[in-house]
Coordinates of C-alpha atoms and ligand atoms in Angstrom, one line a residue:
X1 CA -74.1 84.7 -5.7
X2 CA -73.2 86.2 -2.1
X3 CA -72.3 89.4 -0.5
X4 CA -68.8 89.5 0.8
X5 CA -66.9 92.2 2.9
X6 CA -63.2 92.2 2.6
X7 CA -61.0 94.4 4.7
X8 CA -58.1 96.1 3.0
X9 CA -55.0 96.2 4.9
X10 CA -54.1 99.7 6.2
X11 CA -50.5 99.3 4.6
X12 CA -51.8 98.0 1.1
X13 CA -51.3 100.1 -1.5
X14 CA -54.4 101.8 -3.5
X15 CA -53.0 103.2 -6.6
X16 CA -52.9 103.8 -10.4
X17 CA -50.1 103.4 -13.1
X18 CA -49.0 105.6 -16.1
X19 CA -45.8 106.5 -18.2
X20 CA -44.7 109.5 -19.6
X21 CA -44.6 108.7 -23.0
X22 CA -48.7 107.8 -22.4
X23 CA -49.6 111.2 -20.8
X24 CA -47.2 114.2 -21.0
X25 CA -46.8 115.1 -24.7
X26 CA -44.3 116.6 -26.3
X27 CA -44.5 120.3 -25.3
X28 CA -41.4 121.6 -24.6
X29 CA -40.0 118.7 -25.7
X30 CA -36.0 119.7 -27.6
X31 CA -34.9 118.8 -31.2
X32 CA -33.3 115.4 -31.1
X33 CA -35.1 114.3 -28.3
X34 CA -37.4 111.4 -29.5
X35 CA -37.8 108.0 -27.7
X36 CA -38.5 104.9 -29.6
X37 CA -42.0 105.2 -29.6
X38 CA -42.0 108.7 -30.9
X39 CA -39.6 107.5 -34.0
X40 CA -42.6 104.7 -34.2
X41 CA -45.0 107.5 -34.6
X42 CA -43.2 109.5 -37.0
X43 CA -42.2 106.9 -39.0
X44 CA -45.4 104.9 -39.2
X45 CA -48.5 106.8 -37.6
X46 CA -51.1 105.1 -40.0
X47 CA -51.1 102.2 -37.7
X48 CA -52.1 104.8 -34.8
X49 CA -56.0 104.5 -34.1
X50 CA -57.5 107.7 -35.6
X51 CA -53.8 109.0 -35.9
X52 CA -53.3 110.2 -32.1
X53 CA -50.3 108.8 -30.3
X54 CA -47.5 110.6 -27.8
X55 CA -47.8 113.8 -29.7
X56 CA -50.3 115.1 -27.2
X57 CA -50.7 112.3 -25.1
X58 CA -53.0 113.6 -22.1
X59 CA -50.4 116.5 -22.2
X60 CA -50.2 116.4 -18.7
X61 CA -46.9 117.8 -18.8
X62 CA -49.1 120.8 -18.6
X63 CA -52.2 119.6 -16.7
X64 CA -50.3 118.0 -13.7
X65 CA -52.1 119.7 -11.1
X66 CA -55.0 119.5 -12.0
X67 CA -54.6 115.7 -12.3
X68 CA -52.7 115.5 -9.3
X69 CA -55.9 117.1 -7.3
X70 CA -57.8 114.4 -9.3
X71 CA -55.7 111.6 -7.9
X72 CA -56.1 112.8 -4.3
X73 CA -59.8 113.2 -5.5
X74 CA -60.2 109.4 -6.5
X75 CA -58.1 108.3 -3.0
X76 CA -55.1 107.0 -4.7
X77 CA -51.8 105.9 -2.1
X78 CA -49.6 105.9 -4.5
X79 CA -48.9 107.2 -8.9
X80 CA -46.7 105.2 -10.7
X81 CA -45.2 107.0 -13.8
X82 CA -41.3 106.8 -15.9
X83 CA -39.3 109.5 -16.6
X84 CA -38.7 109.8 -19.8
X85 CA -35.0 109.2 -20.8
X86 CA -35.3 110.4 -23.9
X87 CA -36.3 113.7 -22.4
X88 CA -34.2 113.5 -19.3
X89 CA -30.9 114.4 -21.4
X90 CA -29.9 116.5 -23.8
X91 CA -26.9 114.5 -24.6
X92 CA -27.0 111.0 -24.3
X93 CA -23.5 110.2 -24.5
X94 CA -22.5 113.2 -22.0
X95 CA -25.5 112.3 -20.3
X96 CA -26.5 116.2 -19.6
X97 CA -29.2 116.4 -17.9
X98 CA -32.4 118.6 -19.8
X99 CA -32.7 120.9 -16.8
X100 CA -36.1 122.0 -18.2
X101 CA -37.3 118.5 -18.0
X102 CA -35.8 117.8 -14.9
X103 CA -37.2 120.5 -13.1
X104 CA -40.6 119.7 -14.1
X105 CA -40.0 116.4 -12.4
X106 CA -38.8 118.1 -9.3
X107 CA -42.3 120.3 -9.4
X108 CA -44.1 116.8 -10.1
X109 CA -43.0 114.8 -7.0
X110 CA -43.3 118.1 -4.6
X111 CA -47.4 118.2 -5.5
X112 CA -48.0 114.6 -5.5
X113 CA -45.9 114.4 -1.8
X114 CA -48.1 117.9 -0.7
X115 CA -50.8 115.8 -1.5
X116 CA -50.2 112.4 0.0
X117 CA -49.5 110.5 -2.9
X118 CA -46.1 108.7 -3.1
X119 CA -44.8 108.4 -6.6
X120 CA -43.2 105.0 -7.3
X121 CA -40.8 106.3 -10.7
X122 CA -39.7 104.1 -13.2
X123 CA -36.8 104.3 -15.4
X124 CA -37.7 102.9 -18.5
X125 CA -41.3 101.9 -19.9
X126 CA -40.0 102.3 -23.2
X127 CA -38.9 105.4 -23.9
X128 CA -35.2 104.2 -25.2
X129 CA -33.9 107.5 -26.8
X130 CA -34.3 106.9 -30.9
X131 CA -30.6 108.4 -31.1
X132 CA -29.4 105.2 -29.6
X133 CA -31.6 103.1 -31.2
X134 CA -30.5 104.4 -34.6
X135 CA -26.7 104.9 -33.6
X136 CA -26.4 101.6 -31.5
X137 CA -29.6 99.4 -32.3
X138 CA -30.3 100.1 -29.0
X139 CA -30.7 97.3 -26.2
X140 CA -29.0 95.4 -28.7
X141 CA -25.7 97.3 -27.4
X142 CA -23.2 97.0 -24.1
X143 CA -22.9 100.4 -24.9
X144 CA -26.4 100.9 -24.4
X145 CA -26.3 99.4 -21.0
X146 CA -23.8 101.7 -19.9
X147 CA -25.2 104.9 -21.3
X148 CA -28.5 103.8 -19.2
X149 CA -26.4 103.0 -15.9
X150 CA -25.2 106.9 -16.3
X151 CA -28.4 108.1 -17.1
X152 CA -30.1 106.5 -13.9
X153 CA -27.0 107.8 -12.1
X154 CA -27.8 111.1 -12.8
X155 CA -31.6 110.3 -12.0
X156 CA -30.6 108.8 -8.1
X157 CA -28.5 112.4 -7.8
X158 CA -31.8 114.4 -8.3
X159 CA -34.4 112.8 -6.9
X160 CA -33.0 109.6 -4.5
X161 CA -33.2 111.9 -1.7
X162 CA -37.2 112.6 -2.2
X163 CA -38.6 109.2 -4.0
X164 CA -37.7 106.1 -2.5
X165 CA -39.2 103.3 -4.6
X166 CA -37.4 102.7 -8.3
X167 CA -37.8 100.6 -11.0
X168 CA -35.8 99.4 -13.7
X169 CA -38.0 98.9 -16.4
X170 CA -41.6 98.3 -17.2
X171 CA -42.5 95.3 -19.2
X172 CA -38.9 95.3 -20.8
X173 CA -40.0 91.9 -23.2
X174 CA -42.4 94.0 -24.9
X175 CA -40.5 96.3 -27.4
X176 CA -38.3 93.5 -28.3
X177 CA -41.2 90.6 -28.7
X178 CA -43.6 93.1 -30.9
X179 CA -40.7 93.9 -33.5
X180 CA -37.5 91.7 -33.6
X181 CA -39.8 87.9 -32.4
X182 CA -43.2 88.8 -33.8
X183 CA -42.2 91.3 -36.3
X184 CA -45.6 93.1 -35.6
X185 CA -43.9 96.9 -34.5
X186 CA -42.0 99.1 -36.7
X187 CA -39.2 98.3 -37.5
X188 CA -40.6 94.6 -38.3
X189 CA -37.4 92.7 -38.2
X190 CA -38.0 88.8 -37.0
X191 CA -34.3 88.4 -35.6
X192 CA -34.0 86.2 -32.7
X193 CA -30.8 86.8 -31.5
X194 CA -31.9 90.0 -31.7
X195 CA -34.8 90.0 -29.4
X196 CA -32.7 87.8 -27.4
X197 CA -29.4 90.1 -26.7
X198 CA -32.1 92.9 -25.8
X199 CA -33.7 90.9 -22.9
X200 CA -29.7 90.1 -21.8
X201 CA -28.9 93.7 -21.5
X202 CA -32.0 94.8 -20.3
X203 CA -31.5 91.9 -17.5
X204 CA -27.5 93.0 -16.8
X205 CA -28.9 96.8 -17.1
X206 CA -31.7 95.9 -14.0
X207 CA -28.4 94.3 -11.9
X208 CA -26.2 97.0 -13.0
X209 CA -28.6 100.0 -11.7
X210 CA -29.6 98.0 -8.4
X211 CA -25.8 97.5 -7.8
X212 CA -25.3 101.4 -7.9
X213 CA -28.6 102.3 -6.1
X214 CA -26.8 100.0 -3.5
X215 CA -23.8 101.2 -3.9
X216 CA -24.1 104.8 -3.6
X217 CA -25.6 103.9 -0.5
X218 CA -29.6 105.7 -1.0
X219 CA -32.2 104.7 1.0
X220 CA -35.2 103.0 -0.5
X221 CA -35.8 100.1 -2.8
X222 CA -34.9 99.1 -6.6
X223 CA -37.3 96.8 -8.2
X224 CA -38.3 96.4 -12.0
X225 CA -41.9 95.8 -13.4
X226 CA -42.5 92.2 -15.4
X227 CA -45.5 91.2 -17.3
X228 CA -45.5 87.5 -16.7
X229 CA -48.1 86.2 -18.6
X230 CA -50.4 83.3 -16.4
X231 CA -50.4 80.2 -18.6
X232 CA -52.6 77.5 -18.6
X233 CA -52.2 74.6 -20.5
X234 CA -55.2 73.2 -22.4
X235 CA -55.2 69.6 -20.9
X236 CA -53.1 68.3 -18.6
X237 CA -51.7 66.2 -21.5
X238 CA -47.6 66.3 -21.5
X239 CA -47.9 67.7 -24.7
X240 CA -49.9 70.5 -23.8
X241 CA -48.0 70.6 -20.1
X242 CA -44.7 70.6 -22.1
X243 CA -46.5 73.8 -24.9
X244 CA -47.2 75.7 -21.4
X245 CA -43.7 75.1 -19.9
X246 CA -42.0 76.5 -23.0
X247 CA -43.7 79.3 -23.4
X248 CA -43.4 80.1 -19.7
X249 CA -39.3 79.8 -19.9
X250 CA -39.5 82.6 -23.4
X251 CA -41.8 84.9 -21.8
X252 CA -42.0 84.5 -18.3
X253 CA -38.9 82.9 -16.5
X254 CA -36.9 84.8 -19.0
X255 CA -36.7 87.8 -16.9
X256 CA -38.3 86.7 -14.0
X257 CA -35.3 84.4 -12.7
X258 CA -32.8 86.7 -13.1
X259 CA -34.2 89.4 -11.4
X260 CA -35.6 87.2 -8.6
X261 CA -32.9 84.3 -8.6
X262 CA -30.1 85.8 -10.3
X263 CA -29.9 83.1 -13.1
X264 CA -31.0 81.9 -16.5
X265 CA -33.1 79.2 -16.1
X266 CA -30.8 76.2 -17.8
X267 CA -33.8 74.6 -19.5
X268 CA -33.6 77.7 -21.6
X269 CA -30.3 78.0 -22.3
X270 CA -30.5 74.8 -23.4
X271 CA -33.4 75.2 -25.9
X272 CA -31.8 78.8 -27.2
X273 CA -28.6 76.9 -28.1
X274 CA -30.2 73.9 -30.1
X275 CA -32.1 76.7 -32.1
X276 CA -28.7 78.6 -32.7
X277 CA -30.0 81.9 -30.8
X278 CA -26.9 83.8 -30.9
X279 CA -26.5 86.3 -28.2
X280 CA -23.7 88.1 -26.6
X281 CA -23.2 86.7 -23.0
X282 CA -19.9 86.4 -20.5
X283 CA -19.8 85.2 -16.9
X284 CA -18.6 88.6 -15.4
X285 CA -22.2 89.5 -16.6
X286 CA -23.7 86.3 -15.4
X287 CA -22.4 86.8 -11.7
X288 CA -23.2 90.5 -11.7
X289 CA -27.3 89.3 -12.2
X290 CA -26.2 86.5 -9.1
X291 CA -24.8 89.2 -7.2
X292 CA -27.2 92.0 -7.7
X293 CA -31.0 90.6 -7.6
X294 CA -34.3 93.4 -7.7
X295 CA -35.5 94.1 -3.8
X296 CA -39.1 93.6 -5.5
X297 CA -41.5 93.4 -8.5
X298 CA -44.7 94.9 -9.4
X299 CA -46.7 92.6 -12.1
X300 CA -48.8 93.5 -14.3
X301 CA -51.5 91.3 -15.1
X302 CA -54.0 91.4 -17.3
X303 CA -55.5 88.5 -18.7
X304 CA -54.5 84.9 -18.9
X305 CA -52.6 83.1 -21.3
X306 CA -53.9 79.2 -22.8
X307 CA -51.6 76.9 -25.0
X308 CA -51.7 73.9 -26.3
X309 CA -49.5 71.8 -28.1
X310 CA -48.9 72.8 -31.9
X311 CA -50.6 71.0 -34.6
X312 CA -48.8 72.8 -37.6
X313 CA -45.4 72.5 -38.6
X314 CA -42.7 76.0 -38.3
X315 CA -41.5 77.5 -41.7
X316 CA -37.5 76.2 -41.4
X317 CA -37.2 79.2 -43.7
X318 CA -37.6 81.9 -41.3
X319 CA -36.1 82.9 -38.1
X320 CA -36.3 80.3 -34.9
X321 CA -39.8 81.6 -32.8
X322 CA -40.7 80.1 -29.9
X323 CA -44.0 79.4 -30.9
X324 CA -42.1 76.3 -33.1
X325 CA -43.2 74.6 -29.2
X326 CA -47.0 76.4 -28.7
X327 CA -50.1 77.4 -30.1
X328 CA -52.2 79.5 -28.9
X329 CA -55.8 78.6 -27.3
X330 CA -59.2 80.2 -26.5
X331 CA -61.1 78.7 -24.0
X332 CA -64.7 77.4 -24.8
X333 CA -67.4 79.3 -22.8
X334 CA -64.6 81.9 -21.5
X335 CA -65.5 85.2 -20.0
X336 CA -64.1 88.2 -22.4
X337 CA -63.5 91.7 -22.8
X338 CA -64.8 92.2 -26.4
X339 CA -63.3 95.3 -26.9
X340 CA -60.0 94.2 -26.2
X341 CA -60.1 90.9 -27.1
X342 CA -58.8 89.4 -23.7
X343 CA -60.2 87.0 -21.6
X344 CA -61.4 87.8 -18.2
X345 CA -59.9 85.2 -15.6
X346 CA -59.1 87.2 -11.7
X347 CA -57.8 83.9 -10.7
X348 CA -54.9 84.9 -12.1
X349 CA -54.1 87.1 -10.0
X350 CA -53.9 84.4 -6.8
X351 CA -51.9 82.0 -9.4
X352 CA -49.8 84.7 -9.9
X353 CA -49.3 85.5 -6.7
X354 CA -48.6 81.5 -5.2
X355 CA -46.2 80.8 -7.8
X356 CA -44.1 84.1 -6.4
X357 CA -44.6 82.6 -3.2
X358 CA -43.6 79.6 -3.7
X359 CA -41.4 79.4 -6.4
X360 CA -39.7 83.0 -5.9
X361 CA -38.9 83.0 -2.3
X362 CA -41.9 85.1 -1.4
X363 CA -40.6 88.4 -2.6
X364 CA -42.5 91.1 -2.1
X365 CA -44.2 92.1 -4.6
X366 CA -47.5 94.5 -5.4
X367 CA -49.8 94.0 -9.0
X368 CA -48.3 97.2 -10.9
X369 CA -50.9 96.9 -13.3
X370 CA -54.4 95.7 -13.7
X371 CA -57.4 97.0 -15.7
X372 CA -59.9 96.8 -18.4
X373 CA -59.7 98.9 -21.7
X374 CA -63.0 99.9 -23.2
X375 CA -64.5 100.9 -26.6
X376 CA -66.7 103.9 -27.1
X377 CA -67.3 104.4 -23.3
X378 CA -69.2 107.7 -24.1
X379 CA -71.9 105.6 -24.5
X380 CA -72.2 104.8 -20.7
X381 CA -72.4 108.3 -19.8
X382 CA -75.9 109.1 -17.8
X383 CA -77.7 112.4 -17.9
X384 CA -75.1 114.6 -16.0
X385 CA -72.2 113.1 -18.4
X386 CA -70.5 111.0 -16.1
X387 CA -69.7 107.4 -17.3
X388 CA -71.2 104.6 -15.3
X389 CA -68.5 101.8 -15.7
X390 CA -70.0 99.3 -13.5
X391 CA -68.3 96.8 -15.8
X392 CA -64.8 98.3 -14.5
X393 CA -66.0 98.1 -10.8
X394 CA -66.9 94.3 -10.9
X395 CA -63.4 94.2 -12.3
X396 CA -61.0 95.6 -10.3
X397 CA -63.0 94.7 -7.7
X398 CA -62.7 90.8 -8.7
X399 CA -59.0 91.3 -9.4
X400 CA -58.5 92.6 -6.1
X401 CA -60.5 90.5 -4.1
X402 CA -58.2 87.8 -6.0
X403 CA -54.7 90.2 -4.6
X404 CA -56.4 90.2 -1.3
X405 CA -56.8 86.7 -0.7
X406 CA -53.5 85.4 -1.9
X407 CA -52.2 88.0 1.3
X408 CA -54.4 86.5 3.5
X409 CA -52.7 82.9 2.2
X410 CA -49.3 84.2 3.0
X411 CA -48.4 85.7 -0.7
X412 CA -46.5 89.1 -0.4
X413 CA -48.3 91.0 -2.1
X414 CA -48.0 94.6 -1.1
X415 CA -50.4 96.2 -3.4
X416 CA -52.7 96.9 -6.5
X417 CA -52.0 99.4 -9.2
X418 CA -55.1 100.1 -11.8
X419 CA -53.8 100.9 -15.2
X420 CA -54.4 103.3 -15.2
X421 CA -55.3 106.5 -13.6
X422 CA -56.6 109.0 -16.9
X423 CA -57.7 107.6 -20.1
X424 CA -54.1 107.4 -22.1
X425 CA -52.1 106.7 -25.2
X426 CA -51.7 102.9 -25.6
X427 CA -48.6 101.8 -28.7
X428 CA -51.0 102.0 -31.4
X429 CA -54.2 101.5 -30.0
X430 CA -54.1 105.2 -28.9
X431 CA -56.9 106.4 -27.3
X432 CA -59.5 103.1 -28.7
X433 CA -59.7 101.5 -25.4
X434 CA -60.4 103.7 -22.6
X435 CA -58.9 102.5 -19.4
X436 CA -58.6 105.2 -16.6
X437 CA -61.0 106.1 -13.7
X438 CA -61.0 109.7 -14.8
X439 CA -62.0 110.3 -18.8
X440 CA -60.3 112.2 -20.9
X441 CA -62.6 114.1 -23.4
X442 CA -61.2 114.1 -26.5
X443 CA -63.7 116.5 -28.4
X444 CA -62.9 118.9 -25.3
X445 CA -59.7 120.3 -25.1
X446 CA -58.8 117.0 -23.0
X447 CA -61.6 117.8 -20.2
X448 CA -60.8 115.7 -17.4
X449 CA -64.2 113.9 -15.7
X450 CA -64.0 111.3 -13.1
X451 CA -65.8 108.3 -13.8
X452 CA -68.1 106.1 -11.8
X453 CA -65.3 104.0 -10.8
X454 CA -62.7 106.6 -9.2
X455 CA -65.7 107.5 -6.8
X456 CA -65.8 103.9 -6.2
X457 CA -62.0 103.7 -5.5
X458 CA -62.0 106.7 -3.8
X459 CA -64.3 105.1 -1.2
X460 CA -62.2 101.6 -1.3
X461 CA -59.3 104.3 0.0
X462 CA -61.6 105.8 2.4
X463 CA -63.2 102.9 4.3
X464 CA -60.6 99.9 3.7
X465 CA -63.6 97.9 2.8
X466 CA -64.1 95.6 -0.8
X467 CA -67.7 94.4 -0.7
X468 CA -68.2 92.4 -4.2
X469 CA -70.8 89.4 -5.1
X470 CA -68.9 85.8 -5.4
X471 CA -69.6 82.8 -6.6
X472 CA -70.7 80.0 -4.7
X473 CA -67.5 78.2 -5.8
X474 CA -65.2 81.0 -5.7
X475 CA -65.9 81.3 -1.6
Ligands
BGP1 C1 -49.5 97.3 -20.7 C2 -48.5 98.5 -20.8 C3 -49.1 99.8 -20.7 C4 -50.5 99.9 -21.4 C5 -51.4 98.7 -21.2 C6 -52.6 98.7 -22.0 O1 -48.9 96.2 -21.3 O2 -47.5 98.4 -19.8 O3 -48.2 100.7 -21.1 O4 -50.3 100.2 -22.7 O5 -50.6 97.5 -21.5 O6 -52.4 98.3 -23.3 P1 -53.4 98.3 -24.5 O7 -53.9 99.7 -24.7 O8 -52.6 97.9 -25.7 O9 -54.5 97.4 -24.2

């Protein structure tokens, strides 16, 4: 092990991620206002660790300012958050704007700007109003898309002029991957085309609101937020090659080439028609994605992903899952997060970032999220009852040396983003892994305490310096 002294780039962004369904809680919130994830709860909440969920949240609907003096506290550039659409509207159809709502937004963006923090909003980390989701099936309706093209309309006319940086969506495989592929997330349906036609419109929805940020003529940038996941194969057998290709074309290149390229790749296409995938597709919508590609992407990585070839034959009887082409596979020796269950591999990160550059015509781009969830961190707290999460320093710290270095190879990589900046509601893990530089006391009316590590980041912000131990070979 060595010493090493990194400088951070004065224009590199320093910040943390959030959403609003993971922090503000309902107060205030209006009948006939619940997003997806608040029908999830309600319908379902056993599956909630220790039943908490968005009900609360970190209800910093209320607490903004005192968080927003925390950010500034713990040196962060820039917040990412959503705005809820659920909440933003009274009427979805009518798309009238929840002036309540909206003004809280307005009071929002005015402290973090008073305090130097530039909020980076997002318009969808799914929140998809249950109304639609009951009325329409949600994504899984054109009429969807165009009730979300209105509702970001009305978004750009209220805050374009102050926030410059938008994204689409964050993570927008998720939702559709946990219930309609892996049938894991309430509703449970395994449907294919299903999950299939939701990534479609959520891809034409990404060109659709780019094409009227652009169109209306508003200064500043429309991006969306992806989750590729790295994946290794476990040999460099064509089998196992071939198990790693696949699953990078369903998870990966499904909404990373349209938003970057403009196109399906054809070697899925291909592979969704010979299973009989069924989805809803026409060329006026194919050449709006050509036409109307994201100006960047943030990425949020957490772990990587290993496959090998499958040994085990797929039920015929059940719905076509990608997985007919992968197995999963844990690597021998590898470094984990136990309480999360995720390997630990930073390299990631520079993979990550060298495929973008090289395969994805160096866009920029910035790590949107990054971080480590932990169990029971109370248990690291020292005498004055501040938790000493060295384990989250050596970290971020290793992710970010990893973010730093592909920029020094020429990746452009604008940024890293921690997820996230409090302790927060997670889709049914709740509050079981804690992952935010500032804790959130539970058994304390939701004390707020920064922890080890936002006094660590705080002084990454303040002298533009990463000093971490590598190893020998990492150098
Ligand atoms: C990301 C999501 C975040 C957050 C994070 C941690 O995928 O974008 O919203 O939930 O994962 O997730 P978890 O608490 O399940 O580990």
């Amino acid at each position: 092990m060595s010493k090493q002294t990194i400088t951070i780039p004065d224009d590199f962004i320093l910040g943390a991620a959030a959403s609003a369904w993971q922090t503000e809680g309902w107060s205030g919130k209006k009948a006939g206002q619940d997003s997806y994830l608040d029908a999830w709860y309600k319908n379902d909440r056993h599956v909630w660790h220790n039943g908490y969920g968005p009900a609360v949240a970190t209800d910093f609907i209320n607490r903004y300012k005192e968080d927003v003096a925390l950010m500034k506290a713990a040196g962060l550039t820039h917040y990412r958050t959503s705005i809820n659409w659920a909440r933003f509207l009274t009427d979805y159809e009518n798309v009238v704007v929840d002036e309540d709502y909206a003004a809280y937004y307005d009071r929002l963006i005015d402290e973090l700007q008073a305090q130097g923090i530039e909020p980076m909003l997002c318009l969808e980390h799914y929140e998809l109003p249950a109304a639609l989701l009951e009325k329409y099936d949600g994504w899984g309706s054109k009429k969807v898309v165009e009730l979300y093209v209105r509702y970001a309309e009305k978004v750009f006319e209220r805050y374009a002029s102050k926030v410059t940086r938008w994204f689409t969506f964050n993570e927008p495989i998720v939702v559709q991957t946990r219930v309609y592929l892996d049938a894991l997330r309430w509703p449970y349906e395994q449907n294919t085309d299903k999950w299939m036609q939701w990534n479609h419109h959520k891809n034409l929805a990404t060109a659709k609101v780019v094409k009227l940020f652009r169109d209306k003529g508003y200064s500043g940038t429309v991006g969306t937020i992806l989750n590729p996941e790295v994946t290794y194969p476990r040999s460099s057998a064509p089998h196992d090659v071939k198990a790693a290709e696949i699953y990078d074309l369903f998870f990966n290149r499904v909404f990373l080439d349209p938003a970057i390229k403009g196109e399906y790749p054809a070697e899925l296409l291909a592979l969704l028609a010979k299973h009989q995938v069924r989805w809803e597709y026409d060329d006026e919508e194919l050449s709006l994605i050509a036409g109307n590609r994201v100006d960047e992407v943030g990425i949020n990585l957490y772990y990587p992903h290993r496959v090998k070839a499958p040994s085990r034959a797929w039920n015929p009887e059940t719905p076509f899952h990608p997985a007919f082409y992968y197995e999963h596979f844990d690597l021998p020796g590898r470094r984990m997060n136990k309480s999360r269950g995720w390997e630990i591999q930073p390299r990631i990160i520079y993979d990550m970032a060298m495929r973008l550059k090289n395969e994805y015509d160096n866009i920029p781009w910035f790590v949107a999220e990054n971080g480590m969830g932990i169990e029971d961190e109370a248990q690291f707290k020292n005498a004055e009852g501040q938790i000493q999460d060295d384990y989250r320093i050596t970290f971020i710290g290793e992710h970010l040396h990893q973010a730093l270095k592909a920029r020094a190879d020429g990746a452009n990589c604008q940024g890293y983003m921690l997820w996230a900046f409090t302790d927060n509601v997670s889709p049914m893990n709740a509050f079981k892994n804690r992952y935010g530089l500032i804790e959130i006391d539970l058994e304390n009316q939701r004390q707020r305490r920064m922890k080890k590590s936002a006094h660590w980041y705080r002084q990454l912000r303040d002298t533009h310096q990463l000093t971490i131990n590598i190893d020998d070979e990492e150098k």
